[in-house]
Amino acid sequence: MTEEHGNTIDAGGRDFFDVVAETLETIEMTFDDEGRPNLTIVMHPDQAEKLRDKQPTPEQEARLDAILERRKEEWLASRRRRDLP
């Protein structure tokens, strides 16, 4: 069902931060009052241990920041529309 609607991402062999960026482009997101995304990432403890010391490259970090900023603006715009009389 999710594949039928384009809601799957094949992470096979890809860099974790590239997959996260692609995921952030497609998921529904909300933000708290401070503008921080409300996100939860769930993974197997073995995978979490492998990623513990991994950091995004400067390019990946810039991409993630740009995506989050754009998604926050989209979310704020949707809230403004909802607040209109």
PDB file of C-alpha atoms in Angstrom:
ATOM      1  CA  MET A   1       0.000   0.000   0.000  1.00  0.00           C
ATOM      2  CA  THR A   2       2.723   2.508   0.864  1.00  0.00           C
ATOM      3  CA  GLU A   3       4.657   1.742  -2.323  1.00  0.00           C
ATOM      4  CA  GLU A   4       1.465   2.249  -4.306  1.00  0.00           C
ATOM      5  CA  HIS A   5       1.261   5.807  -2.950  1.00  0.00           C
ATOM      6  CA  GLY A   6       4.983   6.556  -3.218  1.00  0.00           C
ATOM      7  CA  ASN A   7       5.580   6.472   0.540  1.00  0.00           C
ATOM      8  CA  THR A   8       8.615   4.204   0.561  1.00  0.00           C
ATOM      9  CA  ILE A   9      12.290   5.067   0.326  1.00  0.00           C
ATOM     10  CA  ASP A  10      14.919   2.490  -0.528  1.00  0.00           C
ATOM     11  CA  ALA A  11      17.837   3.122   1.816  1.00  0.00           C
ATOM     12  CA  GLY A  12      19.815   0.100   0.634  1.00  0.00           C
ATOM     13  CA  GLY A  13      23.504   0.974   0.793  1.00  0.00           C
ATOM     14  CA  ARG A  14      22.898   4.718   0.823  1.00  0.00           C
ATOM     15  CA  ASP A  15      24.319   7.233   3.263  1.00  0.00           C
ATOM     16  CA  PHE A  16      22.084   7.717   6.303  1.00  0.00           C
ATOM     17  CA  PHE A  17      21.935  11.513   6.023  1.00  0.00           C
ATOM     18  CA  ASP A  18      21.010  11.374   2.331  1.00  0.00           C
ATOM     19  CA  VAL A  19      18.128   9.059   3.211  1.00  0.00           C
ATOM     20  CA  VAL A  20      17.037  11.354   6.055  1.00  0.00           C
ATOM     21  CA  ALA A  21      17.026  14.335   3.673  1.00  0.00           C
ATOM     22  CA  GLU A  22      14.898  12.448   1.163  1.00  0.00           C
ATOM     23  CA  THR A  23      12.544  11.376   3.946  1.00  0.00           C
ATOM     24  CA  LEU A  24      12.168  14.936   5.245  1.00  0.00           C
ATOM     25  CA  GLU A  25      11.006  15.963   1.786  1.00  0.00           C
ATOM     26  CA  THR A  26       8.086  13.532   1.868  1.00  0.00           C
ATOM     27  CA  ILE A  27       6.762  13.178   5.417  1.00  0.00           C
ATOM     28  CA  GLU A  28       4.164  15.297   7.207  1.00  0.00           C
ATOM     29  CA  MET A  29       5.929  17.563   9.673  1.00  0.00           C
ATOM     30  CA  THR A  30       4.944  19.832  12.526  1.00  0.00           C
ATOM     31  CA  PHE A  31       7.053  22.217  14.577  1.00  0.00           C
ATOM     32  CA  ASP A  32       6.955  23.284  18.207  1.00  0.00           C
ATOM     33  CA  ASP A  33       6.564  26.856  19.494  1.00  0.00           C
ATOM     34  CA  GLU A  34      10.318  27.367  19.210  1.00  0.00           C
ATOM     35  CA  GLY A  35      10.322  26.346  15.542  1.00  0.00           C
ATOM     36  CA  ARG A  36      11.941  22.961  16.163  1.00  0.00           C
ATOM     37  CA  PRO A  37      10.642  19.999  14.146  1.00  0.00           C
ATOM     38  CA  ASN A  38       8.618  17.372  16.006  1.00  0.00           C
ATOM     39  CA  LEU A  39      10.412  14.300  14.681  1.00  0.00           C
ATOM     40  CA  THR A  40      11.035  10.847  16.036  1.00  0.00           C
ATOM     41  CA  ILE A  41      13.452   8.446  14.397  1.00  0.00           C
ATOM     42  CA  VAL A  42      13.052   4.812  15.389  1.00  0.00           C
ATOM     43  CA  MET A  43      15.781   2.290  14.609  1.00  0.00           C
ATOM     44  CA  HIS A  44      17.281  -0.912  15.858  1.00  0.00           C
ATOM     45  CA  PRO A  45      19.823  -0.373  18.672  1.00  0.00           C
ATOM     46  CA  ASP A  46      22.582  -1.967  16.545  1.00  0.00           C
ATOM     47  CA  GLN A  47      21.962   0.585  13.801  1.00  0.00           C
ATOM     48  CA  ALA A  48      21.880   3.433  16.321  1.00  0.00           C
ATOM     49  CA  GLU A  49      25.283   2.312  17.630  1.00  0.00           C
ATOM     50  CA  LYS A  50      26.738   2.315  14.097  1.00  0.00           C
ATOM     51  CA  LEU A  51      25.527   5.881  13.591  1.00  0.00           C
ATOM     52  CA  ARG A  52      26.518   7.229  17.002  1.00  0.00           C
ATOM     53  CA  ASP A  53      29.739   8.890  15.784  1.00  0.00           C
ATOM     54  CA  LYS A  54      28.680   9.551  12.203  1.00  0.00           C
ATOM     55  CA  GLN A  55      28.263  13.202  11.243  1.00  0.00           C
ATOM     56  CA  PRO A  56      26.784  14.697   8.077  1.00  0.00           C
ATOM     57  CA  THR A  57      29.131  16.290   5.583  1.00  0.00           C
ATOM     58  CA  PRO A  58      28.915  20.102   5.342  1.00  0.00           C
ATOM     59  CA  GLU A  59      26.913  19.668   2.119  1.00  0.00           C
ATOM     60  CA  GLN A  60      24.500  17.216   3.769  1.00  0.00           C
ATOM     61  CA  GLU A  61      24.099  19.500   6.779  1.00  0.00           C
ATOM     62  CA  ALA A  62      23.338  22.473   4.521  1.00  0.00           C
ATOM     63  CA  ARG A  63      20.782  20.402   2.601  1.00  0.00           C
ATOM     64  CA  LEU A  64      19.106  19.195   5.803  1.00  0.00           C
ATOM     65  CA  ASP A  65      18.985  22.758   7.176  1.00  0.00           C
ATOM     66  CA  ALA A  66      17.489  24.091   3.934  1.00  0.00           C
ATOM     67  CA  ILE A  67      14.854  21.356   3.846  1.00  0.00           C
ATOM     68  CA  LEU A  68      13.870  21.923   7.472  1.00  0.00           C
ATOM     69  CA  GLU A  69      13.658  25.694   6.973  1.00  0.00           C
ATOM     70  CA  ARG A  70      11.500  25.308   3.865  1.00  0.00           C
ATOM     71  CA  ARG A  71       9.253  22.754   5.557  1.00  0.00           C
ATOM     72  CA  LYS A  72       8.888  25.060   8.592  1.00  0.00           C
ATOM     73  CA  GLU A  73       7.824  27.931   6.322  1.00  0.00           C
ATOM     74  CA  GLU A  74       5.305  25.633   4.619  1.00  0.00           C
ATOM     75  CA  TRP A  75       3.943  24.571   7.990  1.00  0.00           C
ATOM     76  CA  LEU A  76       3.684  28.175   9.216  1.00  0.00           C
ATOM     77  CA  ALA A  77       1.871  29.155   6.012  1.00  0.00           C
ATOM     78  CA  SER A  78      -0.624  26.331   6.511  1.00  0.00           C
ATOM     79  CA  ARG A  79      -1.271  27.521  10.064  1.00  0.00           C
ATOM     80  CA  ARG A  80      -1.821  31.100   8.897  1.00  0.00           C
ATOM     81  CA  ARG A  81      -4.397  29.897   6.349  1.00  0.00           C
ATOM     82  CA  ARG A  82      -6.174  27.958   9.078  1.00  0.00           C
ATOM     83  CA  ASP A  83      -6.314  31.069  11.293  1.00  0.00           C
ATOM     84  CA  LEU A  84      -8.039  33.203   8.646  1.00  0.00           C
ATOM     85  CA  PRO A  85     -11.690  34.034   9.404  1.00  0.00           C
TER      86      PRO A  85
END
